[in-house]
Short mmCIF file of C-alpha atoms and ligand atoms in Angstrom, two decimals:
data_model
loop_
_atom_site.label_atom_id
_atom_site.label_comp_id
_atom_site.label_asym_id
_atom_site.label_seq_id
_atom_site.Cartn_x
_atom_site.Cartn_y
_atom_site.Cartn_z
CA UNK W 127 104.79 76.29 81.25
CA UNK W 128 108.27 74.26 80.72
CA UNK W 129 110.62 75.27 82.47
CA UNK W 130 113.00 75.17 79.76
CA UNK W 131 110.84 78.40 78.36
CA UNK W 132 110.82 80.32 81.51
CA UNK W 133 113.17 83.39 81.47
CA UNK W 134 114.65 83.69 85.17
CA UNK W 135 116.10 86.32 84.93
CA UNK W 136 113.28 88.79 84.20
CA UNK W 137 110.62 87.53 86.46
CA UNK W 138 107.53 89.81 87.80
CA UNK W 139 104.86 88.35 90.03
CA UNK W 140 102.78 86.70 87.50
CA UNK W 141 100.87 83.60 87.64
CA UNK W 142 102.92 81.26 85.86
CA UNK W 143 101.58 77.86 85.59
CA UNK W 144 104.31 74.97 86.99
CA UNK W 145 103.92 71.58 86.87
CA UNK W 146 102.80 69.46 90.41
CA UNK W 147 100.24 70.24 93.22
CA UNK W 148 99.24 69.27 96.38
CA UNK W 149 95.77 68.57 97.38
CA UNK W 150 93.69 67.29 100.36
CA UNK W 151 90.14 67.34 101.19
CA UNK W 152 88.62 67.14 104.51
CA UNK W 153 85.27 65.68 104.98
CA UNK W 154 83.29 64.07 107.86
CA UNK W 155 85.39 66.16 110.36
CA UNK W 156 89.07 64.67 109.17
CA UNK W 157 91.66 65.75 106.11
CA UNK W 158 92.42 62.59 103.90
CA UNK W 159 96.04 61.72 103.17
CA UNK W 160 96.23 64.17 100.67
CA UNK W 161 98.40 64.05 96.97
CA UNK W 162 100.78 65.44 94.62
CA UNK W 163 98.80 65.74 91.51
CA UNK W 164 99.87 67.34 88.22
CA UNK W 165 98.80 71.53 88.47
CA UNK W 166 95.41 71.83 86.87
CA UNK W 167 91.67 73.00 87.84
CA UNK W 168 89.14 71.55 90.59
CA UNK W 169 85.85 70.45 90.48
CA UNK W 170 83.97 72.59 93.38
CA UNK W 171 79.97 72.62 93.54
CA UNK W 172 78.92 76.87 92.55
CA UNK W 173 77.26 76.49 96.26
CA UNK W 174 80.76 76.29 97.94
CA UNK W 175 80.90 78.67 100.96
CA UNK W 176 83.92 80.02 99.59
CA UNK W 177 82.62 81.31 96.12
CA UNK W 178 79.40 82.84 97.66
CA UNK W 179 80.41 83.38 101.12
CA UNK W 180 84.53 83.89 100.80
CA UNK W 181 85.06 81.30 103.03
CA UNK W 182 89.18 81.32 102.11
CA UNK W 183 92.66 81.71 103.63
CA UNK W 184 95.78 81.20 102.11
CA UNK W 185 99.67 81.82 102.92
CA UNK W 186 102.37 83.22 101.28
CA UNK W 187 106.29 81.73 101.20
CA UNK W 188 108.90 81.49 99.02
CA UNK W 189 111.63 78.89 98.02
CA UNK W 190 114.87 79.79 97.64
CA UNK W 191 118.21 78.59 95.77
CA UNK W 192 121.00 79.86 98.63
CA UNK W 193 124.33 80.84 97.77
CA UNK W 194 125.48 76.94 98.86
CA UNK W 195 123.07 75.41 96.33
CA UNK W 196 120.63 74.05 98.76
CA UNK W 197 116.59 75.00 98.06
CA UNK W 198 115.47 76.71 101.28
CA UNK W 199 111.99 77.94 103.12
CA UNK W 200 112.63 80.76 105.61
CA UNK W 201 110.45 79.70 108.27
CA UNK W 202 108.13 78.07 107.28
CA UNK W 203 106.88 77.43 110.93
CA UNK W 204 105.82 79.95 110.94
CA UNK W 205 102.98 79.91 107.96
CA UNK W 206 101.72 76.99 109.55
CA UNK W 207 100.83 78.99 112.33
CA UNK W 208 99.17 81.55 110.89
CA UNK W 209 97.19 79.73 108.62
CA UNK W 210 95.82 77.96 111.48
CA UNK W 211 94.69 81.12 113.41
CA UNK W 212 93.56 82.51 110.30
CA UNK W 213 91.65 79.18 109.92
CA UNK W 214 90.35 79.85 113.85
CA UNK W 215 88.84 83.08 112.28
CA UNK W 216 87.06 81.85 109.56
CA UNK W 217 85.69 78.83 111.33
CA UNK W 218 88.10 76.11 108.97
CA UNK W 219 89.60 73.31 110.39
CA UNK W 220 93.22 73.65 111.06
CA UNK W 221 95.91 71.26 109.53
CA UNK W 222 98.49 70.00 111.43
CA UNK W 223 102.21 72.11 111.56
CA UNK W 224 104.52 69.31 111.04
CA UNK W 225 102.80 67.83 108.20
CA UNK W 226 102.80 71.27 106.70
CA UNK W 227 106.20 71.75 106.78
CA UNK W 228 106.59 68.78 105.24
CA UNK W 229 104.06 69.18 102.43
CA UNK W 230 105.39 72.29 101.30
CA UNK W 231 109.06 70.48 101.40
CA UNK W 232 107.51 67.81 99.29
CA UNK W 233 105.51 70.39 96.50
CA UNK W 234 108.65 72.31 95.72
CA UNK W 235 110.50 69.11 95.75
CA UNK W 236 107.60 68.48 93.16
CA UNK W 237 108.74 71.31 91.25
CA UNK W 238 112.60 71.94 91.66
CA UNK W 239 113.09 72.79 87.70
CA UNK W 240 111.06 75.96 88.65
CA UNK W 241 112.99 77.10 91.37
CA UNK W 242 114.93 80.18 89.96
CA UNK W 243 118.90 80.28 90.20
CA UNK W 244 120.84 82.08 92.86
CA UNK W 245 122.07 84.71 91.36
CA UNK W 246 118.72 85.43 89.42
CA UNK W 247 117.38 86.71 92.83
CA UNK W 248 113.64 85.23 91.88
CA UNK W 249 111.98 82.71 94.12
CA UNK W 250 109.63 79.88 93.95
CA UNK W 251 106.51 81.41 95.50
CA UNK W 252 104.65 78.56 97.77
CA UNK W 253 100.99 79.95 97.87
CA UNK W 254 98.97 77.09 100.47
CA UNK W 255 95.44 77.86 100.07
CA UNK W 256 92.32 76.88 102.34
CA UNK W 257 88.84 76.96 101.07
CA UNK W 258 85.09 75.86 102.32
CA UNK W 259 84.84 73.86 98.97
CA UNK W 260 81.31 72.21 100.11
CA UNK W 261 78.04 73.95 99.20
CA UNK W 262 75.90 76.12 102.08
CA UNK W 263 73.59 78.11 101.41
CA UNK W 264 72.93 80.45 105.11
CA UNK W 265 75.97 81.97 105.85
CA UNK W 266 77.47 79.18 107.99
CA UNK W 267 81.00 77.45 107.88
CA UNK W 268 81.34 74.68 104.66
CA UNK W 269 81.04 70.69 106.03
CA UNK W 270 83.90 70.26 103.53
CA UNK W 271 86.91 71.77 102.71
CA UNK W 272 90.01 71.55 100.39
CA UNK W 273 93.58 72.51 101.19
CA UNK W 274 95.84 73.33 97.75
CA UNK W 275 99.82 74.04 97.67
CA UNK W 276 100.66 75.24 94.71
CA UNK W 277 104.32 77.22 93.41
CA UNK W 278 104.81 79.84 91.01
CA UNK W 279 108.15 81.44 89.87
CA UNK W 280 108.51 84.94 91.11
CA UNK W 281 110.66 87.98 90.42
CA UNK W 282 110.34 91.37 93.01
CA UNK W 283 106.58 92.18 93.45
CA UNK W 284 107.48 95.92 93.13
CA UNK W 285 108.62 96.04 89.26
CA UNK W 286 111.23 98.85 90.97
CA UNK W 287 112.60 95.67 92.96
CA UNK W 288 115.03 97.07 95.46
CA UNK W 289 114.28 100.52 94.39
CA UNK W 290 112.43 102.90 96.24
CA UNK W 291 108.70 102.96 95.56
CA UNK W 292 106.26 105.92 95.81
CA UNK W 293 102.96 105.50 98.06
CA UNK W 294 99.53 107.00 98.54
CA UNK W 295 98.57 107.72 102.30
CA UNK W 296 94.60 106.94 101.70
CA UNK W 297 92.07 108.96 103.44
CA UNK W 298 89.25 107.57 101.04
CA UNK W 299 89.28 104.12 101.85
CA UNK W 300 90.47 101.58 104.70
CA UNK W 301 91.53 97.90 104.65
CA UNK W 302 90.43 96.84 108.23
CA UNK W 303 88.23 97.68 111.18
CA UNK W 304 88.88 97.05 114.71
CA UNK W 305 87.09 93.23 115.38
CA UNK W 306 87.50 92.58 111.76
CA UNK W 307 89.45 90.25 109.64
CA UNK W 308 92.61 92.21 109.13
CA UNK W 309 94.99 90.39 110.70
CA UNK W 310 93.72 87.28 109.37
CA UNK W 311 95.00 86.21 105.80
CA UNK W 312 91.59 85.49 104.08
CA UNK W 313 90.97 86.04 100.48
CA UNK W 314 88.41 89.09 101.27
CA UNK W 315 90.71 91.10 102.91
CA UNK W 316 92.53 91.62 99.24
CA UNK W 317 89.39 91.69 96.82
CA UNK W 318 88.17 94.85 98.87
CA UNK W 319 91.88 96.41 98.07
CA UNK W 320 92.16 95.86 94.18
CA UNK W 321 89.74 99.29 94.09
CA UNK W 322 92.13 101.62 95.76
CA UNK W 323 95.08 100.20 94.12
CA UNK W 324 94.04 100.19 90.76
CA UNK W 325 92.72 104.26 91.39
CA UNK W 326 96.71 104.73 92.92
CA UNK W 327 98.52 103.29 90.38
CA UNK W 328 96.44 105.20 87.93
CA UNK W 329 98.02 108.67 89.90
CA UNK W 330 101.25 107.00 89.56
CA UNK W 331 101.78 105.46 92.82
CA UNK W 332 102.93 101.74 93.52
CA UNK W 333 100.52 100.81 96.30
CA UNK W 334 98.11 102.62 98.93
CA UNK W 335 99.14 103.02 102.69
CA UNK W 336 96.15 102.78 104.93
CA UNK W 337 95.24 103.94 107.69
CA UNK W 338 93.35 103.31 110.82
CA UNK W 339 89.36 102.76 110.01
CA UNK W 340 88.49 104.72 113.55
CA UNK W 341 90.59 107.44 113.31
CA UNK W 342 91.96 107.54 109.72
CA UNK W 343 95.09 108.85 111.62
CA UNK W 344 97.44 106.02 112.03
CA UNK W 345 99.14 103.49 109.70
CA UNK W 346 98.09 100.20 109.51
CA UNK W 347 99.84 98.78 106.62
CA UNK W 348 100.36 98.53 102.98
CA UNK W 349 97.43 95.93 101.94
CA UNK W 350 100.44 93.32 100.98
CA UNK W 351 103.20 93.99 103.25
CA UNK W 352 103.85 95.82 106.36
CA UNK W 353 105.11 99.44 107.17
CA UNK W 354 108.18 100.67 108.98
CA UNK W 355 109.81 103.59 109.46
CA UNK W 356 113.18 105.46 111.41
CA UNK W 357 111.62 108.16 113.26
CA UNK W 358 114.39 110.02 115.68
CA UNK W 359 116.65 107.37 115.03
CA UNK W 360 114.53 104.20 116.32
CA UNK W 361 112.58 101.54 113.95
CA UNK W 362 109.11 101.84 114.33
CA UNK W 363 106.19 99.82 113.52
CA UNK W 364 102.75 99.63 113.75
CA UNK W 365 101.53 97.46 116.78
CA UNK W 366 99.71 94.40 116.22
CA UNK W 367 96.33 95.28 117.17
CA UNK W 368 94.13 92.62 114.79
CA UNK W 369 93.43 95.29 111.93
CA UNK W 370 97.22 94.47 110.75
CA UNK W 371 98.42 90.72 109.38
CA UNK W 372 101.18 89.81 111.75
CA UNK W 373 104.02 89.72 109.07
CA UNK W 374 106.37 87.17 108.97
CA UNK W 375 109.11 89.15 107.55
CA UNK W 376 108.18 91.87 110.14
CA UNK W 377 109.04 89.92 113.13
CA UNK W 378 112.24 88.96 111.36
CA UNK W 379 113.31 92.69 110.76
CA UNK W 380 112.48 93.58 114.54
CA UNK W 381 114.83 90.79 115.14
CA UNK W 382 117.54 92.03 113.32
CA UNK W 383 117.38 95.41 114.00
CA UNK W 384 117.75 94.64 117.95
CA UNK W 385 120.01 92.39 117.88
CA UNK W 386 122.17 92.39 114.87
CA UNK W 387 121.45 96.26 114.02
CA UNK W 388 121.70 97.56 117.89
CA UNK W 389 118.75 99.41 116.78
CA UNK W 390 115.71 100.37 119.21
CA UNK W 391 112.72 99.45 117.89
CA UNK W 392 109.27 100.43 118.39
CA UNK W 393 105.78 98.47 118.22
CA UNK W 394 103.49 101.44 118.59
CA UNK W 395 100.65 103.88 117.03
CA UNK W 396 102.03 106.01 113.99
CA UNK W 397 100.74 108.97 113.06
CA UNK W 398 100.90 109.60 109.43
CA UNK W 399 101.70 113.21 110.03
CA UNK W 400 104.68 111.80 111.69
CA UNK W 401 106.42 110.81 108.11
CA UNK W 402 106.22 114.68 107.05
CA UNK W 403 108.14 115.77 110.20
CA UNK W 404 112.33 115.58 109.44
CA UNK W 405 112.59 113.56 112.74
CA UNK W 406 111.19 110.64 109.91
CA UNK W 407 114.25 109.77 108.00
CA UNK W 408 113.30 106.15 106.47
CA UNK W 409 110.53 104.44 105.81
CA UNK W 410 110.12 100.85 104.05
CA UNK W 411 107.75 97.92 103.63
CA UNK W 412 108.49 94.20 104.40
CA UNK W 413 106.78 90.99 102.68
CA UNK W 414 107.47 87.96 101.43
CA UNK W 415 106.56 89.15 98.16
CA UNK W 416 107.95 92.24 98.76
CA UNK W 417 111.08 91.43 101.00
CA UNK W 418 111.87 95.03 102.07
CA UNK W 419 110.87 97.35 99.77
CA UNK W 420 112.16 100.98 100.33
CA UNK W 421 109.75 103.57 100.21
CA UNK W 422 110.98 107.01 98.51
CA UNK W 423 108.09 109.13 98.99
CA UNK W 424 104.82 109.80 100.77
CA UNK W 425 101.80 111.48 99.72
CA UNK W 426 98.40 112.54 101.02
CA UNK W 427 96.40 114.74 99.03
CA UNK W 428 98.12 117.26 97.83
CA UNK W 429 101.13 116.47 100.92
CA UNK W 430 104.02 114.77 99.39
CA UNK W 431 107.14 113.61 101.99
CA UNK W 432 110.38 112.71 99.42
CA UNK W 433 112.51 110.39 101.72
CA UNK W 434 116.39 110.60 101.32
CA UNK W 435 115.93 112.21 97.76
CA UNK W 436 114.24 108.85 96.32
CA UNK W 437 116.67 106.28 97.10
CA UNK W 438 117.04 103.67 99.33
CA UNK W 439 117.97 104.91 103.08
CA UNK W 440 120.93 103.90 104.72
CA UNK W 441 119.48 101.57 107.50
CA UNK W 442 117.02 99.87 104.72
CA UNK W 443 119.31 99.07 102.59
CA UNK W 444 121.43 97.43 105.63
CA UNK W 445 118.63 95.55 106.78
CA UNK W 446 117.73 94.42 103.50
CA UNK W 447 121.23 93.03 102.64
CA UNK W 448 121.26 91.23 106.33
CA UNK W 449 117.71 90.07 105.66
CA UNK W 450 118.46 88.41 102.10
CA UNK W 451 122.12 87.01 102.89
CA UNK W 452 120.19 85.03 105.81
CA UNK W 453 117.36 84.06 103.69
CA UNK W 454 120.25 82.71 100.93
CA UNK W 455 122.53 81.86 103.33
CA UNK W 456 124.98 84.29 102.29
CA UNK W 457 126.18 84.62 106.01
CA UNK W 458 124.95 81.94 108.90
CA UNK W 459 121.74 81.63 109.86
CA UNK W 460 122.09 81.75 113.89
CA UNK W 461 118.42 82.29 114.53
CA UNK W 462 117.63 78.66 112.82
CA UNK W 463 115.33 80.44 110.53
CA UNK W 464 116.53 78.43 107.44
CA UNK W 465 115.07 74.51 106.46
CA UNK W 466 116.96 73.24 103.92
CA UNK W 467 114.57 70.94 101.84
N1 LIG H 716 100.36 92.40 105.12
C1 LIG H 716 99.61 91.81 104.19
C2 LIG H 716 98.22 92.27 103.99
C3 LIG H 716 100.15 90.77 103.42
O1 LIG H 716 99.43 90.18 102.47
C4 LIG H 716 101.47 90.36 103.66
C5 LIG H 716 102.05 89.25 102.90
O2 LIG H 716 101.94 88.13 103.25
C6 LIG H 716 102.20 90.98 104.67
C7 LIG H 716 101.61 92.01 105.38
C8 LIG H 716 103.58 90.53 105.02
O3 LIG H 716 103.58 89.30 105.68
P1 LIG H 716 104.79 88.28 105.53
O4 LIG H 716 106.01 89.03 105.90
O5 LIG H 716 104.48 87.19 106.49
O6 LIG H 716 104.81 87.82 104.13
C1 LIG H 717 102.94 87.68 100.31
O1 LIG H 717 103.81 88.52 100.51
O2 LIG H 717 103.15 86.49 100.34
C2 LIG H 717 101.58 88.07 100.01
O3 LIG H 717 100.72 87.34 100.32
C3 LIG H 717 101.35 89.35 99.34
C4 LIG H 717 100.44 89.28 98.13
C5 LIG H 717 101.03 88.66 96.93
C6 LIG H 717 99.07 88.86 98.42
#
């Protein structure tokens, strides 16, 4: 779409077409150079391992117009990382960090028009996406693949944006099993979720929390962003055991509620019987789509938990204002988190 057509200001999280991409293929065991190409479709062979055998990984950042003008990636490091243990998983080859980093720098450079304003408070969404494009037909890893960066413009995921959003505690259905893929980002891990959350939202509920697949007792996470809450005063999160994807965003809010918060926080098993007990007093989900996303009440069959009447709690909302004004460089960015393009 132009850009010149695009209303800012009342983004959702839609695909929006934009106008460059990035694309490399790797065959014979080595990625080519790789190009910017104008956004349109690929050619891939129906026998690619990825459209019978969902051979596919992808990443999620955002671009952001900051408060000094500059277009900025909040560690974007960091998605090179995990794309290349997700890769590990899935058997892919990985691609190398630095040229990452600079690929992404050079797609939204690609498509700066699309970048939203400041004070819209929407974001280019930077959506890197690894795929077995070459044809197999015994489930085996593809000989070829094809690595894609392509942008969209993005408002909050949540239509509530920074209001609080009301979430189903599933004991139907689970997201991932312990030696599984769920802390991998691969394209399966969300097909497998559209199910649940198209039953939740039909009850009225934004999104499905799940829980543990041995135990159906403790949280895992959201299915597109992770879960925190203050129980007795002290952040806690599920630990990373390889049924959760290691957030991003998480690691950033652990950061700043230590050491910019003077918060304890807590990496550890969470019942969800816990968020019914008043010792719970917050609870909130983090994402780059979702940024921090308070959560105003909990529900499990016919068990609902109202957090803080509805609205946004106290500590979320402070961690979600020291969050952003780092991520827009609102206030300094000490931790080096910030890469101006
Ligand atoms: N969990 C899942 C399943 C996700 O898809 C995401 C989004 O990427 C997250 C958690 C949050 O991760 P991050 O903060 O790195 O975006
Ligand atoms: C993200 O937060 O980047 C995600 O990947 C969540 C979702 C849109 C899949």
């Amino acid at each position: 779409m132009e850009p010149e057509k695009i209303d800012f200001y009342n983004l959702g999280f839609e695909f929006i077409e934009t106008k460059e991409m990035y694309i490399s293929n790797y065959k014979n065991s080595e990625w080519d150079e790789g190009k910017i190409v104008p956004f349109g479709p690929i050619e891939i062979s129906p026998g690619a391992c990825v459209l019978n055998y969902g051979q596919g990984i992808f990443e999620g950042m955002k671009a952001l117009e900051a408060k000094t003008g500059d277009i900025v990636l909040f560690r974007p490091d960091k998605n090179a990382d995990r794309l290349n243990e997700s890769a590990k998983r899935l058997l892919m080859p990985s691609f190398d960090k630095e040229k990452f980093i600079e690929t992404v720098k050079e797609v939204v450079k690609a498509n700066k028009e699309y970048v939203p304003p400041y004070d819209s408070g929407g974001a280019l969404y930077i959506r890197p996406l690894l795929i077995g494009s070459g044809p197999i037909l015994g489930v085996a890893p593809a000989e070829e693949y094809k690595f894609i960066i392509f942008t969209v413009p993005v408002g909050p995921y949540f239509p509530e944006g920074f209001k609080a959003i009301d979430l189903e505690i599933s004991k139907q259905y689970t997201r991932a099993a312990p030696g599984g893929t769920g802390d991998a980002k691969t394209c399966c891990n969300y097909a497998g979720t559209m199910l649940p959350a198209k039953e939740t939202k039909a009850k009225g509920f934004a999104q499905i929390i799940y829980l543990d697949a041995s135990n159906l007792e403790y949280i895992d996470e959201v299915g597109t962003a992770n879960f925190f809450a203050i129980i007795n005063g002290k952040l806690a999160t599920p630990a990373l055991k390889g049924t959760i994807l290691p957030g991003i965003t998480r690691s950033s809010v652990l950061t700043l509620a230590e050491e910019k918060m003077g918060m304890e926080v807590e990496e550890r098993d969470i019942s969800y019987k816990e968020l019914f007990k008043d010792k719970c007093t917050e609870a909130f989900c983090t994402g780059t789509a979702a940024v921090i996303t308070p959560i105003g009440s909990v529900t499990i069959e016919d068990k609902k938990r109202i957090f803080n009447e509805g609205q946004p709690g106290e500590l979320t909302t402070k961690l979600y204002e020291l969050l952003t004004s780092i991520q827009r460089l609102e206030i300094e960015d000490e931790y080096g988190w910030i890469i101006k393009l």
